[in-house]
mmCIF file of C-alpha atoms in Angstrom:
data_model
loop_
_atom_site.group_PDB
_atom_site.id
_atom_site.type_symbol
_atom_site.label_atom_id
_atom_site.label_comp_id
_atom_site.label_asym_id
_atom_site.label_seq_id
_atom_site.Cartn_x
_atom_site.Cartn_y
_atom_site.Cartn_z
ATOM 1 C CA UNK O 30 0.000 0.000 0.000
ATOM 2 C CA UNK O 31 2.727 2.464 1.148
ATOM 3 C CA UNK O 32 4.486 1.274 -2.387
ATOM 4 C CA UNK O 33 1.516 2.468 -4.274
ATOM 5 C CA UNK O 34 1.216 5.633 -2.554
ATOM 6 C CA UNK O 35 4.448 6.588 -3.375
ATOM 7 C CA UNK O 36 3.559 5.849 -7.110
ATOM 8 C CA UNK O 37 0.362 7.852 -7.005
ATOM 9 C CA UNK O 38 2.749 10.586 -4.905
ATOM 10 C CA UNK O 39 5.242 10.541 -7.990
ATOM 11 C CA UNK O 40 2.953 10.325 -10.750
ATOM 12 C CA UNK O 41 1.078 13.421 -9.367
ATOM 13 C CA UNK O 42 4.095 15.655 -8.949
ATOM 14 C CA UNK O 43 5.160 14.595 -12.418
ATOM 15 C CA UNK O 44 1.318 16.069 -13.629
ATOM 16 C CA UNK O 45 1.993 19.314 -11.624
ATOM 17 C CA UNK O 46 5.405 19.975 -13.039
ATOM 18 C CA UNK O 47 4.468 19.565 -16.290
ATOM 19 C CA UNK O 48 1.473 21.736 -15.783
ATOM 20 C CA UNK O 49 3.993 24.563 -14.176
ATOM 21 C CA UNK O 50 5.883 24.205 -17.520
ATOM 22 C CA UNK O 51 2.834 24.138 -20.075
ATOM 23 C CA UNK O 52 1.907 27.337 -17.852
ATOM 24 C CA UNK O 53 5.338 28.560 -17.935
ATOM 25 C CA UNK O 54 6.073 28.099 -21.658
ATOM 26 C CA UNK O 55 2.482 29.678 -22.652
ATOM 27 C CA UNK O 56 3.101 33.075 -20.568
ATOM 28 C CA UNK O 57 6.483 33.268 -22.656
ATOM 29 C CA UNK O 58 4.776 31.886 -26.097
ATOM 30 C CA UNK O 59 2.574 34.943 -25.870
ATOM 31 C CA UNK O 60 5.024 37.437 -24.763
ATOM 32 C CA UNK O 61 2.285 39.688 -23.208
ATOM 33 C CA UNK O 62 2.578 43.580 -23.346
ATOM 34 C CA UNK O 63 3.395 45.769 -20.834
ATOM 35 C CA UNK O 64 1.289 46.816 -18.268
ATOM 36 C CA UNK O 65 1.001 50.235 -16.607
ATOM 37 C CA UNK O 66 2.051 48.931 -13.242
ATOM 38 C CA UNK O 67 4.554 46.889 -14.485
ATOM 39 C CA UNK O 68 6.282 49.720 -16.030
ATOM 40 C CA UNK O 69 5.972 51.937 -13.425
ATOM 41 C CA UNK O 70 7.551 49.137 -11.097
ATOM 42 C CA UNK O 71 10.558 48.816 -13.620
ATOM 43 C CA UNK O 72 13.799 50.726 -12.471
ATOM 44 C CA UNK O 73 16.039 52.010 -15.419
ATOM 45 C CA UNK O 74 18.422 49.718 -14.471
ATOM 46 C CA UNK O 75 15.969 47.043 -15.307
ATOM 47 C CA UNK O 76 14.590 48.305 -17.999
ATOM 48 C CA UNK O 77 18.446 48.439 -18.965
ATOM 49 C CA UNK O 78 18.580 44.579 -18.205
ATOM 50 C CA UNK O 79 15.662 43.834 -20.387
ATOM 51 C CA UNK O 80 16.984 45.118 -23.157
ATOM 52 C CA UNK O 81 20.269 43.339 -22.884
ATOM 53 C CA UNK O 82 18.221 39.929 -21.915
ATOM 54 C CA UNK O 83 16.534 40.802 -25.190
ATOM 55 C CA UNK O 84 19.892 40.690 -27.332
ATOM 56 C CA UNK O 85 21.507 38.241 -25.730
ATOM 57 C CA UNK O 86 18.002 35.896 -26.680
ATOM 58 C CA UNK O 87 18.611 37.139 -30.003
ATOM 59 C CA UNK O 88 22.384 36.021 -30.486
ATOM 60 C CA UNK O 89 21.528 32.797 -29.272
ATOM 61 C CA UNK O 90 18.254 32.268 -31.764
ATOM 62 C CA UNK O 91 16.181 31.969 -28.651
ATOM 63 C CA UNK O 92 13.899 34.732 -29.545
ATOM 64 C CA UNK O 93 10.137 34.866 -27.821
ATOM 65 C CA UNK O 94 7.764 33.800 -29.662
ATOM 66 C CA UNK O 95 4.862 36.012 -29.528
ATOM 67 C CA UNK O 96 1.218 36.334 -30.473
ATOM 68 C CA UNK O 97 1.201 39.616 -32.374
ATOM 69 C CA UNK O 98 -2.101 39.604 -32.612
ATOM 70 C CA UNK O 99 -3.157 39.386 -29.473
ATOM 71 C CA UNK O 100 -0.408 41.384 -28.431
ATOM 72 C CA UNK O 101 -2.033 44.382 -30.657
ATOM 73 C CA UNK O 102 -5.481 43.763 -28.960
ATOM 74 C CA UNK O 103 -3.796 43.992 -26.084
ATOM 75 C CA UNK O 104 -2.184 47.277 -26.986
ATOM 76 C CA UNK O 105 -5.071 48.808 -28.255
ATOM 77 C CA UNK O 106 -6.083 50.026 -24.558
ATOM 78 C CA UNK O 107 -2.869 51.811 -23.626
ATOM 79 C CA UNK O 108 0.374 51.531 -24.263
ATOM 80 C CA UNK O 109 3.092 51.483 -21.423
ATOM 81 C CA UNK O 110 6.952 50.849 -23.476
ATOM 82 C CA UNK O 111 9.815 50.371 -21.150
ATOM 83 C CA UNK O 112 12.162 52.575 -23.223
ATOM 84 C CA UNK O 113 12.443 54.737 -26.399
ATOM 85 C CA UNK O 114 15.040 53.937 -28.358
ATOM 86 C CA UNK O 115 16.857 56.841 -30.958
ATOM 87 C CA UNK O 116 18.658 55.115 -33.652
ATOM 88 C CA UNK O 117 19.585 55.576 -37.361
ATOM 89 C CA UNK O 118 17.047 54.365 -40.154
ATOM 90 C CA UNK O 119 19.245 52.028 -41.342
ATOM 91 C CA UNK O 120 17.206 48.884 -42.738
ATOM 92 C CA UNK O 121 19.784 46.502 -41.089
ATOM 93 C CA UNK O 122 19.525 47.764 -37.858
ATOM 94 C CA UNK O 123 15.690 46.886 -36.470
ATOM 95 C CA UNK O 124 15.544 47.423 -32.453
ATOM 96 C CA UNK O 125 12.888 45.467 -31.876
ATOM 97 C CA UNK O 126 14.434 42.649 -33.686
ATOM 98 C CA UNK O 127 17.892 42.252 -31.962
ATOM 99 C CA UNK O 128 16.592 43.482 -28.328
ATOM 100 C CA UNK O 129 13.814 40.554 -29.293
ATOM 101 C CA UNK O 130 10.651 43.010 -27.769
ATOM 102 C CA UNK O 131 7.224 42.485 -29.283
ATOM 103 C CA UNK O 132 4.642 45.676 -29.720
ATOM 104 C CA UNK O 133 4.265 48.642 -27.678
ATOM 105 C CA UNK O 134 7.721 47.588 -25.730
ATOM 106 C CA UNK O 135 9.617 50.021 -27.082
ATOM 107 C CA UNK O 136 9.207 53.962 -28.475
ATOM 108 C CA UNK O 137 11.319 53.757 -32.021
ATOM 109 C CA UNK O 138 12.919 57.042 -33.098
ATOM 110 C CA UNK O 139 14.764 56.701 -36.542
ATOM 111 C CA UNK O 140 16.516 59.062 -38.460
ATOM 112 C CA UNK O 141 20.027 58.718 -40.485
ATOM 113 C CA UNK O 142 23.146 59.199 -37.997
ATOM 114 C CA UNK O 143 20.780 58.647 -34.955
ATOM 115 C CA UNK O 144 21.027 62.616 -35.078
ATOM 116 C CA UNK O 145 18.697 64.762 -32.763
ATOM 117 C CA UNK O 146 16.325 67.682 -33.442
ATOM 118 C CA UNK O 147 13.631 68.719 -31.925
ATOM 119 C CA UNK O 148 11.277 66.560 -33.075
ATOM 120 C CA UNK O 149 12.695 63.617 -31.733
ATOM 121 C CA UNK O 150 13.187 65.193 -28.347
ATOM 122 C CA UNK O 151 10.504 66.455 -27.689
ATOM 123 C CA UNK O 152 9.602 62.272 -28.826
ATOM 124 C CA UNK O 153 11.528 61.229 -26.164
ATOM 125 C CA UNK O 154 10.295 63.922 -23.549
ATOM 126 C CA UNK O 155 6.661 62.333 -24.355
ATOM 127 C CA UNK O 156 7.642 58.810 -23.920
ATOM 128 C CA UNK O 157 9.431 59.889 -20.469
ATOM 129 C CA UNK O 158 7.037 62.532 -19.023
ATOM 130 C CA UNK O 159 3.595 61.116 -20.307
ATOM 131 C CA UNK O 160 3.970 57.697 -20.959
ATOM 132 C CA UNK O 161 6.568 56.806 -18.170
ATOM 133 C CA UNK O 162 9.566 54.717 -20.082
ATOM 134 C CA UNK O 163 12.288 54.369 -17.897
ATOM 135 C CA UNK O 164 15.367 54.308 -20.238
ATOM 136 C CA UNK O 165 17.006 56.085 -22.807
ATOM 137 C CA UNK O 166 19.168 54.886 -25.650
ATOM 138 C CA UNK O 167 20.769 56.413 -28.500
ATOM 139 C CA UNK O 168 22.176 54.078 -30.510
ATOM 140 C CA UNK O 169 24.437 54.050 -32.800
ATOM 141 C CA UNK O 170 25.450 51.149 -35.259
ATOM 142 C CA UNK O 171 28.508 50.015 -37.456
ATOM 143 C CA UNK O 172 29.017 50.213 -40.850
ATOM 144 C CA UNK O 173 26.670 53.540 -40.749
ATOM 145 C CA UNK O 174 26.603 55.495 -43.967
ATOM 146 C CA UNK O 175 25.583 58.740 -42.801
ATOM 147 C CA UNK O 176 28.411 59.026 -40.337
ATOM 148 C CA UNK O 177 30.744 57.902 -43.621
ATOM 149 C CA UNK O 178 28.928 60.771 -45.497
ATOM 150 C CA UNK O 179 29.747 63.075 -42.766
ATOM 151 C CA UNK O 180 33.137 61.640 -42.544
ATOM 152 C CA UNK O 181 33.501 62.531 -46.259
ATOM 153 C CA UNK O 182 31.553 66.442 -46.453
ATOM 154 C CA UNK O 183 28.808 64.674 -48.445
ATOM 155 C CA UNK O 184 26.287 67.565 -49.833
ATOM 156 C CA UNK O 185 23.254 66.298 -50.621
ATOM 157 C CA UNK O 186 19.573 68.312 -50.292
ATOM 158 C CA UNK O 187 18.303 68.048 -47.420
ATOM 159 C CA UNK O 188 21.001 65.092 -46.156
ATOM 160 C CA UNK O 189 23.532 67.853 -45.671
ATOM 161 C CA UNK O 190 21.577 69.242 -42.520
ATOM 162 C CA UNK O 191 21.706 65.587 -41.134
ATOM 163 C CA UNK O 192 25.102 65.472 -41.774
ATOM 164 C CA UNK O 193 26.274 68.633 -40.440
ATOM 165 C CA UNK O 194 24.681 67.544 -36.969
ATOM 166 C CA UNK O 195 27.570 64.244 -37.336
ATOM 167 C CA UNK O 196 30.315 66.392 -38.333
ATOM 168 C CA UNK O 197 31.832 68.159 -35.203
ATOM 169 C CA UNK O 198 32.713 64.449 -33.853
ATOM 170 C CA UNK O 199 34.693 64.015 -37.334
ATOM 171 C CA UNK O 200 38.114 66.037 -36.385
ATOM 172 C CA UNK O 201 38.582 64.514 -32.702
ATOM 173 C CA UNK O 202 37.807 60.836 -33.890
ATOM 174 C CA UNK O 203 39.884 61.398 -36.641
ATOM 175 C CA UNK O 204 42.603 62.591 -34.269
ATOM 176 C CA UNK O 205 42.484 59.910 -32.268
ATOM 177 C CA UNK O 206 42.350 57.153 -34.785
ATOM 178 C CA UNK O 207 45.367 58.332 -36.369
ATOM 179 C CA UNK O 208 43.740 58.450 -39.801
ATOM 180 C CA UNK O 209 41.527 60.675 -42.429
ATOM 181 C CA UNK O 210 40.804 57.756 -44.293
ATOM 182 C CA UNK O 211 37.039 58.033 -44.343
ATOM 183 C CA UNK O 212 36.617 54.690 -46.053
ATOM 184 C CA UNK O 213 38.262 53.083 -43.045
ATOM 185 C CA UNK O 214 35.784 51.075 -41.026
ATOM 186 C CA UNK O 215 37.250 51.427 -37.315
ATOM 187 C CA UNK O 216 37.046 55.433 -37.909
ATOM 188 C CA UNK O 217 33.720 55.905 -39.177
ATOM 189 C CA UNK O 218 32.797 53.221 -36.083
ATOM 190 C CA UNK O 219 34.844 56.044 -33.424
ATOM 191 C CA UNK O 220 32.835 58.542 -34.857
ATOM 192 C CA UNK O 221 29.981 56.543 -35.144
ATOM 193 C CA UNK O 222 30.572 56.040 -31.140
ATOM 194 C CA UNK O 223 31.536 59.860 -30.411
ATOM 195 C CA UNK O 224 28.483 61.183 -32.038
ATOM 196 C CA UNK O 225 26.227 59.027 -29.844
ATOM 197 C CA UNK O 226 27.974 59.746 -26.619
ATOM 198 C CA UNK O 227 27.663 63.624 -27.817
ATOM 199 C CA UNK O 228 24.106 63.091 -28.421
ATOM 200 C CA UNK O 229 23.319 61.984 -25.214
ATOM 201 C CA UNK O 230 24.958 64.929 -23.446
ATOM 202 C CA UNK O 231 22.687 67.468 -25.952
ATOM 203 C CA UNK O 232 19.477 65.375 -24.495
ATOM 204 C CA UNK O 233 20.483 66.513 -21.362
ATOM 205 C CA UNK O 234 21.149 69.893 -22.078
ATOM 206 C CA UNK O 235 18.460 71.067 -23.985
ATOM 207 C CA UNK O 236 15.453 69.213 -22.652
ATOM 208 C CA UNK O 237 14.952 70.641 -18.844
ATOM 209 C CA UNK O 238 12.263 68.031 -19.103
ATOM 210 C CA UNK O 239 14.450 64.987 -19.179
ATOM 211 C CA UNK O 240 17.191 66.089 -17.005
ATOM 212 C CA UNK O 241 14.383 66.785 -14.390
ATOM 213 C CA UNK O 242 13.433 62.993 -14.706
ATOM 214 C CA UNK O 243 17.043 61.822 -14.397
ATOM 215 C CA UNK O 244 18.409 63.843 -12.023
ATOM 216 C CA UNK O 245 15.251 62.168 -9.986
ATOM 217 C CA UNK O 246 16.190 58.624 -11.121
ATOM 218 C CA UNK O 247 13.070 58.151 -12.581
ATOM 219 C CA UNK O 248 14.423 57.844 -16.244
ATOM 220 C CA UNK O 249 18.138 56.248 -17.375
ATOM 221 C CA UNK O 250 20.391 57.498 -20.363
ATOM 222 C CA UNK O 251 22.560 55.732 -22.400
ATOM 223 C CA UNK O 252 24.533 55.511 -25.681
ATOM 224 C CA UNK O 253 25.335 52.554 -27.461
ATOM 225 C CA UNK O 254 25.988 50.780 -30.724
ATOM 226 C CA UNK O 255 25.220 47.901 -32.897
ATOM 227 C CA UNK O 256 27.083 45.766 -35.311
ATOM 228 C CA UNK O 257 25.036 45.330 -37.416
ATOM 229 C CA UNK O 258 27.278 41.646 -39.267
ATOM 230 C CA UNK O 259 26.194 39.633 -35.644
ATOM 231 C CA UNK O 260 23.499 41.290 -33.798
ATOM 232 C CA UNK O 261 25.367 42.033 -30.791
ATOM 233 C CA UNK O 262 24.709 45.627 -29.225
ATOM 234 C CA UNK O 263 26.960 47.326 -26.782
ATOM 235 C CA UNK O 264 26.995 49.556 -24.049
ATOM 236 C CA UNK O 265 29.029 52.360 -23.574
ATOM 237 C CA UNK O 266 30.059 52.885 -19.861
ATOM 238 C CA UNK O 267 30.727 56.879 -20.775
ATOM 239 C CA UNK O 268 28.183 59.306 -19.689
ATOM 240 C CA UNK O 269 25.570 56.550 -19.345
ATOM 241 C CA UNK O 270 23.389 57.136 -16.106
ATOM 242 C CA UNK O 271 21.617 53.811 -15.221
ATOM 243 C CA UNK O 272 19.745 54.518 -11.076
ATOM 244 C CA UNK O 273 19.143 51.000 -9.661
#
């Protein structure tokens, strides 16, 4: 008797583990959005964390698979993203994609050179002050052919405004690589690197708004960049300010 009991004991926790699992694996099949409370509860740190969870997911082809659709029903009562993101509009470099978030996790700013104006600040002062996100980014990525075009004085329409906003990075990295050579990968990388670390002093500086929220640790800052040949993003320790 004790012998069966031990069978039924075994055969029972078996059933509940496997439930815990099915239960498990479903809450990360749908890849939920975010709530209101949960974002509020996120620190920029974490929010920081997610993101890097996201790409590391990514690298590994372990990506979340989600139920858009639901996902948009869900979405369609409020949105609540985590961060908002400032990047170039380069077609090879897709947020979303290699930080592996589904809809309404993220605020997406694109524009060649990840370059700001007003229009995307006073973006990100929206997605900080109104909506809540807790982080940040301005990311950069390699390879990037506006900061090449900046690199090289391109004149082009309306590009040459973009480009102007690269080009006071240009001298210094090109001082400190050693080399003019615009065609050069590992310069137009450096200034690829130095224009997003400059951009994410200007954030501070001209939006009272922002520095408000950071100098209260409700909202992070920082720069990075992306390469865009394996996916992998990283962080740059300069001038970031991640509160716990």
């Amino acid at each position: 008797m004790q012998h069966l009991t031990k069978i039924l004991i075994f055969i029972f926790m078996g059933l509940l583990s496997s439930f815990t699992y099915s239960a498990n694996t479903e809450s990360l099949l749908l890849g939920k959005t975010l709530s209101q409370t949960k974002q509020q509860q996120m620190t920029p740190k974490q929010a920081l964390q997610r993101l890097k969870g996201g790409n590391q997911r990514f690298l590994s082809n372990q990506q979340i698979t989600r139920d858009y659709i639901k996902q948009a029903h869900q979405a369609s009562f409020g949105q609540y993203p985590f961060a908002v993101v400032l990047n170039c509009m380069d077609s090879r470099s897709v947020p979303e994609l290699f930080f592996d978030q589904g809809l309404a996790d993220l605020f997406t700013l694109r524009v060649a050179g990840n370059v700001l104006n007003d229009d995307n600040l006073g973006s990100m002062e929206y997605a900080t002050k109104v909506i809540g996100a807790r982080l940040i980014v301005v990311l950069a990525h390699t390879s990037c052919g506006a900061v090449a075009g900046a690199c090289d004085g391109v004149e082009l329409g309306h590009l040459t405004d973009v480009l102007h906003k690269i080009e006071p990075v240009v001298q210094t990295s090109m001082q400190e690589q050693g080399t003019k050579n615009c065609a050069d990968p590992k310069l137009v990388d450096a200034i690829a690197k130095a224009n997003a670390l400059k951009i994410v002093k200007e954030i501070q500086e001209r939006s009272p708004i922002i520095s408000d929220l950071i100098n209260k640790k409700q909202v992070g800052i920082v720069a990075g960049i992306h390469d865009i040949k394996t996916g992998q993003v990283h962080f740059f320790e300069e001038k970031r300010f991640i509160p716990d």
